[in-house]
XYZ file of C-alpha atoms in Angstrom:
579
model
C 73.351 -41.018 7.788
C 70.655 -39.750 5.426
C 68.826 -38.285 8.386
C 72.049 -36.421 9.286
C 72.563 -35.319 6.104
C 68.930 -34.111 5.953
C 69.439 -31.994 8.834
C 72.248 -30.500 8.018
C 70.680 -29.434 4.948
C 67.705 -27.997 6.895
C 69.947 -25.896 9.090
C 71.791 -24.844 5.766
C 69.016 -23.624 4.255
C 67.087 -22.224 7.535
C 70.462 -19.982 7.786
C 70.028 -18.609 4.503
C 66.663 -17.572 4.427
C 66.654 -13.682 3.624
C 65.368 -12.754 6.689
C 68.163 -14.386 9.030
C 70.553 -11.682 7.531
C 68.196 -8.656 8.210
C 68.056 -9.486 11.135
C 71.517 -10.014 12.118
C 72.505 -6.849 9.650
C 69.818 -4.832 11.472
C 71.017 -6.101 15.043
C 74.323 -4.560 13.998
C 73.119 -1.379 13.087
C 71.306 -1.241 16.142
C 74.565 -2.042 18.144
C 76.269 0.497 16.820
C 74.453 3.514 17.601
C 74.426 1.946 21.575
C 78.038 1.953 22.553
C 77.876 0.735 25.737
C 75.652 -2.374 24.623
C 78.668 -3.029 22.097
C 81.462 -2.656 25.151
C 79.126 -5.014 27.319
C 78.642 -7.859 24.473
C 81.885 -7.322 22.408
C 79.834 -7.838 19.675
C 82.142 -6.571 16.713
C 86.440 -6.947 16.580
C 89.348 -5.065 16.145
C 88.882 -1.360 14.980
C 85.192 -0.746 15.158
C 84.965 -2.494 18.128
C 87.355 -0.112 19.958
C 86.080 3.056 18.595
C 82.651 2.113 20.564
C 84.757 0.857 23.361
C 85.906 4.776 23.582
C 82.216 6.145 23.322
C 79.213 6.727 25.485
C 75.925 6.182 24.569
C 73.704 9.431 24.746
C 70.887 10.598 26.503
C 69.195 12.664 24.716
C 66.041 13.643 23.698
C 67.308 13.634 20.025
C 69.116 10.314 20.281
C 65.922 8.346 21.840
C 63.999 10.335 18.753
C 67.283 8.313 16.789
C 66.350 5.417 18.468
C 62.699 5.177 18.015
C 62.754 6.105 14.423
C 65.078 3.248 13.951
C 63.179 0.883 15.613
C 59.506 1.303 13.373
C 62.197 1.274 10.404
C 63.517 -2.142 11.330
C 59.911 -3.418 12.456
C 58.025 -2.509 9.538
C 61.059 -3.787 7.327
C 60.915 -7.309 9.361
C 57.278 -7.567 9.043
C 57.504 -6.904 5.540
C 59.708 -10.109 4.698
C 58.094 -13.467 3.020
C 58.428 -16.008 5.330
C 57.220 -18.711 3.396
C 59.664 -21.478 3.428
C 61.294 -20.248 6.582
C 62.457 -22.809 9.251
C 60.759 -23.611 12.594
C 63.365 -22.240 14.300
C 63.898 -18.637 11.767
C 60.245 -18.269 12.225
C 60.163 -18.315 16.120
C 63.340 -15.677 15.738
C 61.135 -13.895 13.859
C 58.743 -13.513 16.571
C 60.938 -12.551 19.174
C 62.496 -9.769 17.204
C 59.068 -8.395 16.359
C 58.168 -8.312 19.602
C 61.036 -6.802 20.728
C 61.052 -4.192 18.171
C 57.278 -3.185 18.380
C 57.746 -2.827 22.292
C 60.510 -0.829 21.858
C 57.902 1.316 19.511
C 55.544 0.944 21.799
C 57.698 2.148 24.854
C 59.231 5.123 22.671
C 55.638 7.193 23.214
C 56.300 7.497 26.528
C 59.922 7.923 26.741
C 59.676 11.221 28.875
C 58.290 9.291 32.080
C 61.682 7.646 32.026
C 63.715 10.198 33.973
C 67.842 9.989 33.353
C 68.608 11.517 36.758
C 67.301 9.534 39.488
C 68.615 7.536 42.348
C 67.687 3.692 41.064
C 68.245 3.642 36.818
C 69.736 7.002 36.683
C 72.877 7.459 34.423
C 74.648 9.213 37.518
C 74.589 5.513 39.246
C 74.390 2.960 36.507
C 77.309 4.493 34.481
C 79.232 4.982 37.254
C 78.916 1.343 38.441
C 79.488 -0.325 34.860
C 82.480 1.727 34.262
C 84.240 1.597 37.954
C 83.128 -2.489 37.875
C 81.971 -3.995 34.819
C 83.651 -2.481 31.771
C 86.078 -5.118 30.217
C 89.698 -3.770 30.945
C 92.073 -6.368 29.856
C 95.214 -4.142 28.487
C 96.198 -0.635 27.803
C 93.787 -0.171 24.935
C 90.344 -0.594 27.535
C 92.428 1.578 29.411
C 93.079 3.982 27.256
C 89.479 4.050 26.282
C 88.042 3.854 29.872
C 89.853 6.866 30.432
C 88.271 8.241 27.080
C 84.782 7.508 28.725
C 85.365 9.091 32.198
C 86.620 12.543 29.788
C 83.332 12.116 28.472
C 80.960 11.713 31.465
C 80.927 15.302 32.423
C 79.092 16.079 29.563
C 76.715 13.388 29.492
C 75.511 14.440 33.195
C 75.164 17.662 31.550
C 72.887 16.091 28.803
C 70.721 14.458 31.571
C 70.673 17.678 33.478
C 69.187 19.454 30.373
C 66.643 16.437 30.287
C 65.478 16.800 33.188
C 65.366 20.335 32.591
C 63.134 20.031 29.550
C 61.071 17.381 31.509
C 60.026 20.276 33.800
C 59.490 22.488 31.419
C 56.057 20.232 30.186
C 55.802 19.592 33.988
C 57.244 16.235 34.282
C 58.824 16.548 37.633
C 59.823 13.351 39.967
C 58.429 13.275 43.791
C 60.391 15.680 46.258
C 61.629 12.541 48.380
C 62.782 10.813 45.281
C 64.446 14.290 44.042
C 66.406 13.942 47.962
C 67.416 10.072 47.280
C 69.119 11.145 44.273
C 70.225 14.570 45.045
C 72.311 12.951 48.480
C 73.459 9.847 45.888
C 75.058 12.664 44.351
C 76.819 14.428 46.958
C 78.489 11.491 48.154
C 79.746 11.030 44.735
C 81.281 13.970 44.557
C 82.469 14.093 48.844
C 85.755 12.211 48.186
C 89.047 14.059 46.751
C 89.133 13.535 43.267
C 91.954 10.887 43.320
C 89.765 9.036 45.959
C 86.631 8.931 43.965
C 86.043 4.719 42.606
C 86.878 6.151 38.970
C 90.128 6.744 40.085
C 90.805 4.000 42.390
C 89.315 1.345 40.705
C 91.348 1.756 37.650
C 95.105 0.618 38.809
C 92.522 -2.365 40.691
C 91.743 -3.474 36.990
C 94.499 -2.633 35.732
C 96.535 -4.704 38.310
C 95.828 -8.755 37.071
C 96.653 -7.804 33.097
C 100.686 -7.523 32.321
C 102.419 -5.092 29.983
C 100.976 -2.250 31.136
C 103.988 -0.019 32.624
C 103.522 1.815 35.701
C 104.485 4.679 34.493
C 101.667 4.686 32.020
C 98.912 3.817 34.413
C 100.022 6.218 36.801
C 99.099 8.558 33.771
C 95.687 6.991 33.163
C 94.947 7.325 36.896
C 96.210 11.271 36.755
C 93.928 11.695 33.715
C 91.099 10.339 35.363
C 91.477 12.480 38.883
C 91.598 15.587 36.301
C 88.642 14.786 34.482
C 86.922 14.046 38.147
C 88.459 17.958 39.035
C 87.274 19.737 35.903
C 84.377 17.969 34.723
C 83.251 15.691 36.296
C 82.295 16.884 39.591
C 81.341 19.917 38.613
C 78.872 18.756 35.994
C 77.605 16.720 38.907
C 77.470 19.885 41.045
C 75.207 21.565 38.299
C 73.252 18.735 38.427
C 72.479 19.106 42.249
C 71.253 22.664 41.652
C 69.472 22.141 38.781
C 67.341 19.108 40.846
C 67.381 21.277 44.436
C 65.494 23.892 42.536
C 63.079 21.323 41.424
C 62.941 19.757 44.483
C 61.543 22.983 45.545
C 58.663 23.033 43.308
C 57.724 18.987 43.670
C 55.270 17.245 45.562
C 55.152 13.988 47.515
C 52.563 12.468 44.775
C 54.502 9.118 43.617
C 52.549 7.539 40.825
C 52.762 8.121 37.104
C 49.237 8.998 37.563
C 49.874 12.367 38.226
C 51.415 12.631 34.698
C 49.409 13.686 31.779
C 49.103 10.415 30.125
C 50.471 8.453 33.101
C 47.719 5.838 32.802
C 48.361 5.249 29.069
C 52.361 5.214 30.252
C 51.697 2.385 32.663
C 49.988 0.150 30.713
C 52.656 0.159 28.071
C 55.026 -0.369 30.620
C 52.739 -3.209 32.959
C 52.754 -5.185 29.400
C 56.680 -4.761 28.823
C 57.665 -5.482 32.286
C 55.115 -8.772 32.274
C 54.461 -10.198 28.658
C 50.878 -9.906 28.945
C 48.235 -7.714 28.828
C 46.461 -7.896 32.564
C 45.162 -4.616 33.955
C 46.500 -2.800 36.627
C 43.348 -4.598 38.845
C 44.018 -7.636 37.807
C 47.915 -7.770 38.901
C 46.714 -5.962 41.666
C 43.932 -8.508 42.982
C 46.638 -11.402 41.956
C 49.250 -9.601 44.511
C 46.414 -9.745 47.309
C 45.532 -13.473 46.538
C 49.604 -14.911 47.115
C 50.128 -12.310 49.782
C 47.625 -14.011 52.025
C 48.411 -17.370 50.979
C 51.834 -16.641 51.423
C 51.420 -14.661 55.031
C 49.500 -18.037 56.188
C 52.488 -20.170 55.945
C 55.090 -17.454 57.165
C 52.777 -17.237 60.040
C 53.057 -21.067 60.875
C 56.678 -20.844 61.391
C 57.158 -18.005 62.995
C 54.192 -18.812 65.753
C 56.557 -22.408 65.876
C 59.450 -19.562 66.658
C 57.711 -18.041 69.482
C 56.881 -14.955 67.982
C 53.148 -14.739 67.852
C 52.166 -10.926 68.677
C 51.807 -8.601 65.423
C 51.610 -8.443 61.860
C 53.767 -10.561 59.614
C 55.810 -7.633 59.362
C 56.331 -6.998 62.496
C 57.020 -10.282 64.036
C 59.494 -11.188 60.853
C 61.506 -8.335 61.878
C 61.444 -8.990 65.358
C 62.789 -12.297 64.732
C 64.961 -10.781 62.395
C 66.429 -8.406 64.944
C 67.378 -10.804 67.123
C 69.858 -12.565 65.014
C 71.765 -9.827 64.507
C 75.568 -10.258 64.426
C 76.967 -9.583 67.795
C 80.218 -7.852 68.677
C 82.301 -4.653 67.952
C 84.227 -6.790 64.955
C 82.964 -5.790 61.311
C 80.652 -8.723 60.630
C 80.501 -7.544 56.917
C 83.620 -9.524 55.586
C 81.959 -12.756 57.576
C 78.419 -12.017 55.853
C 80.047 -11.461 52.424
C 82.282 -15.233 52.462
C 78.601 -16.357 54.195
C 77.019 -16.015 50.414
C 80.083 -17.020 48.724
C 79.680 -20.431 50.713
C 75.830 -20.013 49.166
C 77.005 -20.014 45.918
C 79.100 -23.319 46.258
C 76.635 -25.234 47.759
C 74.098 -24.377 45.096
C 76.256 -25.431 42.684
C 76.331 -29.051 44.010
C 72.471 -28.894 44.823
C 71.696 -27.618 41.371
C 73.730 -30.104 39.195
C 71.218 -33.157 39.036
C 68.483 -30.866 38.715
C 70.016 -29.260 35.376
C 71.856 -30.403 31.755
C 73.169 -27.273 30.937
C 75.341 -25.441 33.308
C 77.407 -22.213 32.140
C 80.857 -22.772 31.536
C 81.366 -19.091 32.992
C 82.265 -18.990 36.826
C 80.366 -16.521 39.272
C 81.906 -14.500 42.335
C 80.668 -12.177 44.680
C 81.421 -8.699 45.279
C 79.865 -5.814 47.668
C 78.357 -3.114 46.089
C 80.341 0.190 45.814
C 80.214 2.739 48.788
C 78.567 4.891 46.698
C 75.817 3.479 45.663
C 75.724 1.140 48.323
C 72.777 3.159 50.622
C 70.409 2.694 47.666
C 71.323 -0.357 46.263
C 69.166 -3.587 45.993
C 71.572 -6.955 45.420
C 71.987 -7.750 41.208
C 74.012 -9.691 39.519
C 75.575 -8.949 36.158
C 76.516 -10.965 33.530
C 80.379 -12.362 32.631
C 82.081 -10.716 29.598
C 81.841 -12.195 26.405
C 85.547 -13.079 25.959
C 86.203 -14.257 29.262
C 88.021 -11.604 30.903
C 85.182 -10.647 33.816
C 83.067 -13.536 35.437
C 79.512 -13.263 36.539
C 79.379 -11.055 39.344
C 76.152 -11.084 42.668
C 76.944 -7.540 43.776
C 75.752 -7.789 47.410
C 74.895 -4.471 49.318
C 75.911 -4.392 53.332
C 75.500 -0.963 53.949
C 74.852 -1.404 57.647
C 72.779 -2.371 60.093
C 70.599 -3.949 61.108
C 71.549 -6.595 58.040
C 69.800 -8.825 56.455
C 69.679 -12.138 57.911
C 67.083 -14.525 57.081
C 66.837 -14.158 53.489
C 70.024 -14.607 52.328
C 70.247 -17.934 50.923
C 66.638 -17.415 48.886
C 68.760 -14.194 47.629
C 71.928 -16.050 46.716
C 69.879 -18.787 44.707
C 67.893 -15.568 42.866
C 70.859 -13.846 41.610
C 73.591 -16.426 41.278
C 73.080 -20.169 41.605
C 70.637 -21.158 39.483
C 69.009 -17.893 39.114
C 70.377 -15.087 37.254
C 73.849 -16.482 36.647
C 72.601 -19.811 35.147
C 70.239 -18.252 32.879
C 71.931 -15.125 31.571
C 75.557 -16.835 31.456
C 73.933 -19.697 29.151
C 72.081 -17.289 27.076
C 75.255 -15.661 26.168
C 77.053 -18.717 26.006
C 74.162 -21.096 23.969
C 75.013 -22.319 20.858
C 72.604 -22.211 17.762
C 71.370 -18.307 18.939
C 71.793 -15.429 16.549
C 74.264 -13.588 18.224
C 71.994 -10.539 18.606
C 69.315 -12.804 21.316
C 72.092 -14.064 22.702
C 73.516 -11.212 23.904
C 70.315 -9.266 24.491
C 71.165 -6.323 22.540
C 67.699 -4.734 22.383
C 67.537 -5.259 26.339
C 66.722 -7.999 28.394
C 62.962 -9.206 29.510
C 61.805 -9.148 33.115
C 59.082 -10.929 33.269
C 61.511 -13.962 31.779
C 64.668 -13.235 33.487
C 62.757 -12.138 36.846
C 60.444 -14.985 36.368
C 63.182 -17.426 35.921
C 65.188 -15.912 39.214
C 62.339 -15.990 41.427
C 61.098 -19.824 39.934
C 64.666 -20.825 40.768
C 64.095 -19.256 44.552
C 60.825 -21.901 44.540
C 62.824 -24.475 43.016
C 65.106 -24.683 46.060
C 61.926 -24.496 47.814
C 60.282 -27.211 46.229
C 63.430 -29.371 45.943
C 63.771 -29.640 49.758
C 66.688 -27.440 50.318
C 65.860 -25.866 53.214
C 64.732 -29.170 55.136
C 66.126 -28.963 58.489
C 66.348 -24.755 57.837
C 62.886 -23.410 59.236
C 64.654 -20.142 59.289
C 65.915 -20.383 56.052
C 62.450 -21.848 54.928
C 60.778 -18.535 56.097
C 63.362 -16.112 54.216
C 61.864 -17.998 51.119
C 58.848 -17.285 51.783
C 59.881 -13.624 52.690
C 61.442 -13.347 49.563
C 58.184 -14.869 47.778
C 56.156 -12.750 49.517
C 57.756 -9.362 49.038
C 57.529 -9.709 45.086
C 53.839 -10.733 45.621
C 53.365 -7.473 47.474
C 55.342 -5.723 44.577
C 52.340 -6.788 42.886
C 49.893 -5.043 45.083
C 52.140 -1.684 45.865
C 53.511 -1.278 42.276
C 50.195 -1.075 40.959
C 49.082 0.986 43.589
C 51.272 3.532 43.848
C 50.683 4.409 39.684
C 47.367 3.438 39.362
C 45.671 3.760 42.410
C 47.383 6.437 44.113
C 48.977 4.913 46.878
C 51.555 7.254 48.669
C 55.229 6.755 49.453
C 53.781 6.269 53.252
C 51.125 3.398 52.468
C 53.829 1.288 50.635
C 56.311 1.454 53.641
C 53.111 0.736 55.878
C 52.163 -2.352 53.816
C 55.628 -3.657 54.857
C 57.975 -2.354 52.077
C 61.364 -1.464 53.001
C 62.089 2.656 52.100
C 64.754 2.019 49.505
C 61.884 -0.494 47.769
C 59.186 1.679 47.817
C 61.618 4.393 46.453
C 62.466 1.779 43.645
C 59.392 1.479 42.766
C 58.350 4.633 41.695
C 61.282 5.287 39.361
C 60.869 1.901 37.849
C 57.267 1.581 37.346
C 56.211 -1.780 36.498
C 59.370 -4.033 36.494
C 58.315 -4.929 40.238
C 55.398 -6.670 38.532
C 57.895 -8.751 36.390
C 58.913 -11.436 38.630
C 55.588 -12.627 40.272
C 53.626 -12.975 37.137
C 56.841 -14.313 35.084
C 57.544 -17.420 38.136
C 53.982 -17.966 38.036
C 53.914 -18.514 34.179
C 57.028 -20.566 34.588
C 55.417 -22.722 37.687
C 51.996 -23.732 35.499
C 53.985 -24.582 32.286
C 55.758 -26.587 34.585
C 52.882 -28.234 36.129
C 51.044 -28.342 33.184
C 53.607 -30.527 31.713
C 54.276 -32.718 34.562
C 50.421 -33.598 34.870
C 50.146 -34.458 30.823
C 53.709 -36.561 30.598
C 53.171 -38.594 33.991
C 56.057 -40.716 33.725
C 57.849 -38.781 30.472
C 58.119 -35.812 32.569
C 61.829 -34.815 33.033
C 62.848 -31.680 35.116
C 66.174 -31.654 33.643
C 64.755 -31.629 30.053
C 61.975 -28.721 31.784
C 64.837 -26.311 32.467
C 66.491 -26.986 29.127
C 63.356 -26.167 27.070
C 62.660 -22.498 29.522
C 66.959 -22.270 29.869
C 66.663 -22.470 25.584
C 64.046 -19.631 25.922
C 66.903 -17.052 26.214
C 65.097 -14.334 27.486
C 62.329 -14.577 24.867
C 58.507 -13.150 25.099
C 56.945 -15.467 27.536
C 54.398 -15.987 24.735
C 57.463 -17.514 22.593
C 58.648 -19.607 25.531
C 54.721 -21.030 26.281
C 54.900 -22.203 22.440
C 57.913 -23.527 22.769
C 56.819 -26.391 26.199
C 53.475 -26.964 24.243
C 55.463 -28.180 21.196
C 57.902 -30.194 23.441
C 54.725 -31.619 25.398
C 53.329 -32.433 22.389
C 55.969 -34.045 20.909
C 56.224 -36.546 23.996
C 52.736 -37.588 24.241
C-alpha cells in the first residue's frame, strides 16, 4: 500500500511540474492557429472547437512566417524551464517536444522547397481527400461547417497559386513532368459536372448513417456545395492550371533539389527530419546498395525456384507478376478490394499473441477516390478521436495490370499491425499528454515508417508466409523497394539522378514522381525498421531467456511516434532494468 501510495504521489507531483503546463498550454496555442490539425484530433469542445471545425488552415507565405516565429518562441521558452526535480517521464516529454520544435525551426529555413501545388502533398489533393473522406461529419453542425470549408477552398487554391507564383519569381520552379502530373490531377478534378464532383457526392454519403438531419436540409448543403464547385471552386482550380502551364513552359526535366540554390543545405535538413539521424546523403546511399543486393539474392532464389530465370530482378518479378493477372471481362477490382479486407482479418488473429496492446479502434478498407486514384500510393489514416470514423487502408486499383504479389506485405504495412496498430494506440494510450498523442506538431517517419515496414518483417520473421513462396517474394519486394528508396532518393537530390535513371533502377513512374516532391521521407522507412530490428536484436541477445516480444512491442508501441533517439533510450532503460 505504501508503494502505491508513493506512486501516486510521484505521478501527482510529475503532473505539476511547471513545465507539463507549458507544454500542454503551448500545444494549444499551436492547435489553434492549424485548423485542420484541431478538426483531425478534436482536440478542444463545444464552441471553439467548431469555429476551427469551420476554418482552413492557410498556405501562405505569411502564415508559415506565423508558424515559424511561433515555433523558436515556444522552443526557446521550453528550453528555458528548470527541470530540476522533474519526473523521468516529464523529462523524456521534454525531449520529444524539443526536438520536435527545433526541427520544425530547423525545417522553417527551407520552407520554399516545399511546393503547395503538386501532384503527391499538394493542397489540391490532400484537402480534397481529407474533406470528401476523412473529416468527422457526425450531424448537421460538421455539415454545416464542411460546407463552410468547401466555400472556402477556392480561395485557398488561389493562395497556393500565388505561392507558387512567388516561388518562380526567386526561380523555384518544379520539373516539367512533375508540373504535367499535377496539372492533369487537376483537370480531372475539375472534368465532372459540378454536382458530380466527390465534394458533392460524398456529402449526402456521410451524411446518410447520422439521423436528424432532414432531407430537405441536406439537399441544401449538397446545392451549396455544387455552387461553390461552379463559382469558385473550379475556377480557382482553372487559374491554377494556367498559372502552372505557363511554368511548365519555362521548366526543365532536372528533378533534384540540387538544382535549387541551397538545395544541398535543404536536403540535409530534410534527410535528418525524415530519418532521426544525421547520416549523409552517401552514407544512406551506400546503405541502400548494401540491402538491395542482399535483398535481390534471396528474391532471386525464389523466383529461379518459379521458373523464371532470364533478366534482372526487375524484369523477371514482373514477368511473374504479369502472369497472374486476373482473367476475364468481369471487374476484378471489387474481388481484389474484399481480397485485403480478408488480409486484415487474418492479421488480426496472427498478430494477437505476438502483441499486449491492441487498439480498441476497428480498421476498414476503402479504394482511393477516382480522382486521385492515378497518382495515389496505398495509406492508411488514422480513426477519429471520438469514435465516429474508424481507421481507414485507402487502397488504389486504378487499373491494370494490378498489383498482385505484394499485397499481403502491403496490408500488414498499413493496417494490421502496421500503421493502424501503432497510430490507433498512440491516439488511444493512456498516460500521453494529449498533444503526443495526437501528433499535433506532425507525425515522424522514420518511427511510424520504421514501425510499418518492421511490422512487414515481423510477418516475415514470424513465419507467415510459410507455405506462400509467392507471398514470401512480395515481402521481399516490398523490402526491397524501400531499400532502393534509399539509393534513388538520395540520388535524385544529391547526386543528380534523372527522372529516367530512377524508373531504370526499377522504380515504378508514380514512385519516382513521389520522390521528388517529397524529398527525403523515402529514406524514412529503411533506416527507421533497421533501427527498430537492432534494438530488437540487441535486446534479445543481452536478456536470453528474459527476452519477451510482447513486452518488445509495448516498450517501441509506448514510443508514440517519438525521436528514434527517445525511443533507443527508452529499450536501453528497459534492458537494463531486466538484467
Amino acid at each position: 500500500m505504501r508503494i502505491i501510495t508513493l506512486l501516486m504521489l510521484s505521478v501527482i507531483i510529475a503532473a505539476a511540474h511547471p513545465v507539463d503546463d507549458f507544454m500542454d498550454d503551448f500545444a494549444a496555442e499551436w492547435v489553434r492557429g492549424a485548423p485542420t490539425t484541431a478538426s483531425r484530433t478534436q482536440y478542444f469542445e463545444g464552441a471553439e472547437q467548431d469555429a476551427l471545425d469551420g476554418k482552413l488552415t492557410p498556405v501562405t507565405a505569411a502564415y508559415q512566417a506565423e508558424r515559424a516565429a511561433l515555433a523558436r518562441r515556444g522552443l526557446a521558452e521550453l528550453r528555458a524551464f528548470d527541470t530540476a526535480g522533474a519526473s523521468t517521464e516529464t523529462l523524456r516529454t521534454v525531449s520529444v517536444m524539443e526536438w520536435l520544435l527545433d526541427d520544425t525551426v530547423r525545417g522553417a529555413v527551407h520552407q520554399d522547397y516545399q511546393f503547395p501545388l503538386n501532384q503527391f502533398t499538394g493542397v489540391q489533393r490532400r484537402l480534397i481527400g481529407y474533406l470528401a473522406s476523412s473529416m468527422p461529419i457526425r450531424h448537421e453542425r460538421d455539415a454545416e461547417n464542411y460546407v463552410s470549408r468547401v466555400g472556402q477552398l477556392g480561395g485557398l487554391i488561389d493562395d497556393a497559386t500565388a505561392e507558387m507564383k512567388r516561388r518562380d519569381s526567386k526561380g523555384l520552379l518544379l520539373p516539367d513532368f512533375i508540373l504535367t502530373a499535377t496539372i492533369k490531377q487537376m483537370e480531372r478534378f475539375v472534368a465532372p459536372a459540378p454536382e458530380a464532383n466527390l465534394l458533392a457526392t460524398s456529402l449526402p454519403e456521410r451524411l446518410a448513417p447520422w439521423e436528424g438531419v432532414a432531407p430537405a436540409t441536406a439537399a441544401r448543403l449538397v446545392a451549396e456545395v455544387v455552387d461553390d464547385l461552379n463559382t469558385e471552386i473550379y475556377p480557382a482550380y482553372r487559374r491554377a492550371v494556367v498559372v502552372l502551364q505557363d511554368q511548365l513552359a519555362r521548366a526543365t526535366s532536372d528533378a533534384g533539389l540540387w538544382r535549387l540554390e541551397h538545395g544541398e543545405a535543404a536536403y540535409a535538413t530534410l534527410l535528418r527530419h525524415y530519418t532521426n539521424s544525421d547520416m549523409t546523403p552517401r552514407e544512406v546511399h551506400e546503405l541502400g546498395l548494401r540491402e538491395v543486393a542482399r535483398i535481390e539474392a534471396e528474391m532471386d532464389e525464389i523466383l529461379t525456384a518459379q521458373g523464371f530465370t532470364t533478366g534482372t530482378i526487375t524484369e523477371r518479378y514482373r514477368a511473374l507478376e504479369a502472369s497472374i493477372q486476373p482473367e476475364g471481362d468481369t471487374d476484378p477490382r471489387p474481388r481484389l478490394l474484399q481480397e485485403y479486407v480478408d488480409w486484415v482479418e487474418d492479421a488480426k488473429v496472427r498478430a494477437a499473441p505476438l502483441f499486449d496492446m491492441l487498439p480498441r479502434a476497428p480498421v476498414i478498407v476503402k479504394r482511393e477516390p477516382p480522382f486521385s486514384e492515378a497518382n495515389a500510393a496505398a495509406h492508411y489514416s488514422t480513426p477519429a478521436a471520438d469514435g465516429s470514423m474508424p481507421g481507414i487502408f485507402w487502397v488504389p486499383l486504378p487499373g491494370e495490370p494490378y498489383r498482385m504479389i505484394s499485397r499481403r506485405s502491403l496490408t500488414y504495412h498499413e493496417a494490421v499491425p502496421g500503421h493502424h496498430f501503432q497510430l490507433a494506440l498512440q491516439q488511444e494510450m493512456e498516460g500521453l499528454p494529449k498533444w503526443w498523442a495526437k501528433r499535433v506538431f506532425g507525425g515522424n517517419s522514420a518511427y511510424s515508417e520504421g514501425w510499418a515496414l518492421y511490422a512487414e518483417w515481423l510477418a516475415h520473421d514470424d513465419g507467415w508466409y510459410d507455405g506462400d513462396p509467392i507471398g514470401r517474394l512480395g515481402y521481399l519486394d516490398s523490402e526491397l523497394l524501400r531499400a532502393r528508396r534509399l539509393v534513388v532518393d538520395t540520388g535524385i537530390h544529391a547526386f543528380k539522378w534523372t527522372r529516367q535513371q530512377v524508373i531504370d533502377y526499377g522504380i515504378k513512374v508514380s514512385e519516382a514522381e513521389r520522390y521528388v516532391v517529397y524529398p527525403g521521407q523515402a529514406c524514412s522507412y529503411k533506416v527507421g525498421q533497421l533501427t527498430i530490428v537492432e534494438l530488437r536484436r540487441d535486446a534479445e541477445k543481452r536478456l536470453g531467456n528474459k527476452f519477451s516480444l510482447p513486452a518488445f512491442h509495448n516498450i517501441i508501441l509506448r514510443g508514440a511516434c517519438a525521436p528514434l533517439q527517445v525511443v533507443r533510450a527508452d529499450v536501453e532503460a528497459w534492458v537494463k532494468a531486466l538484467e
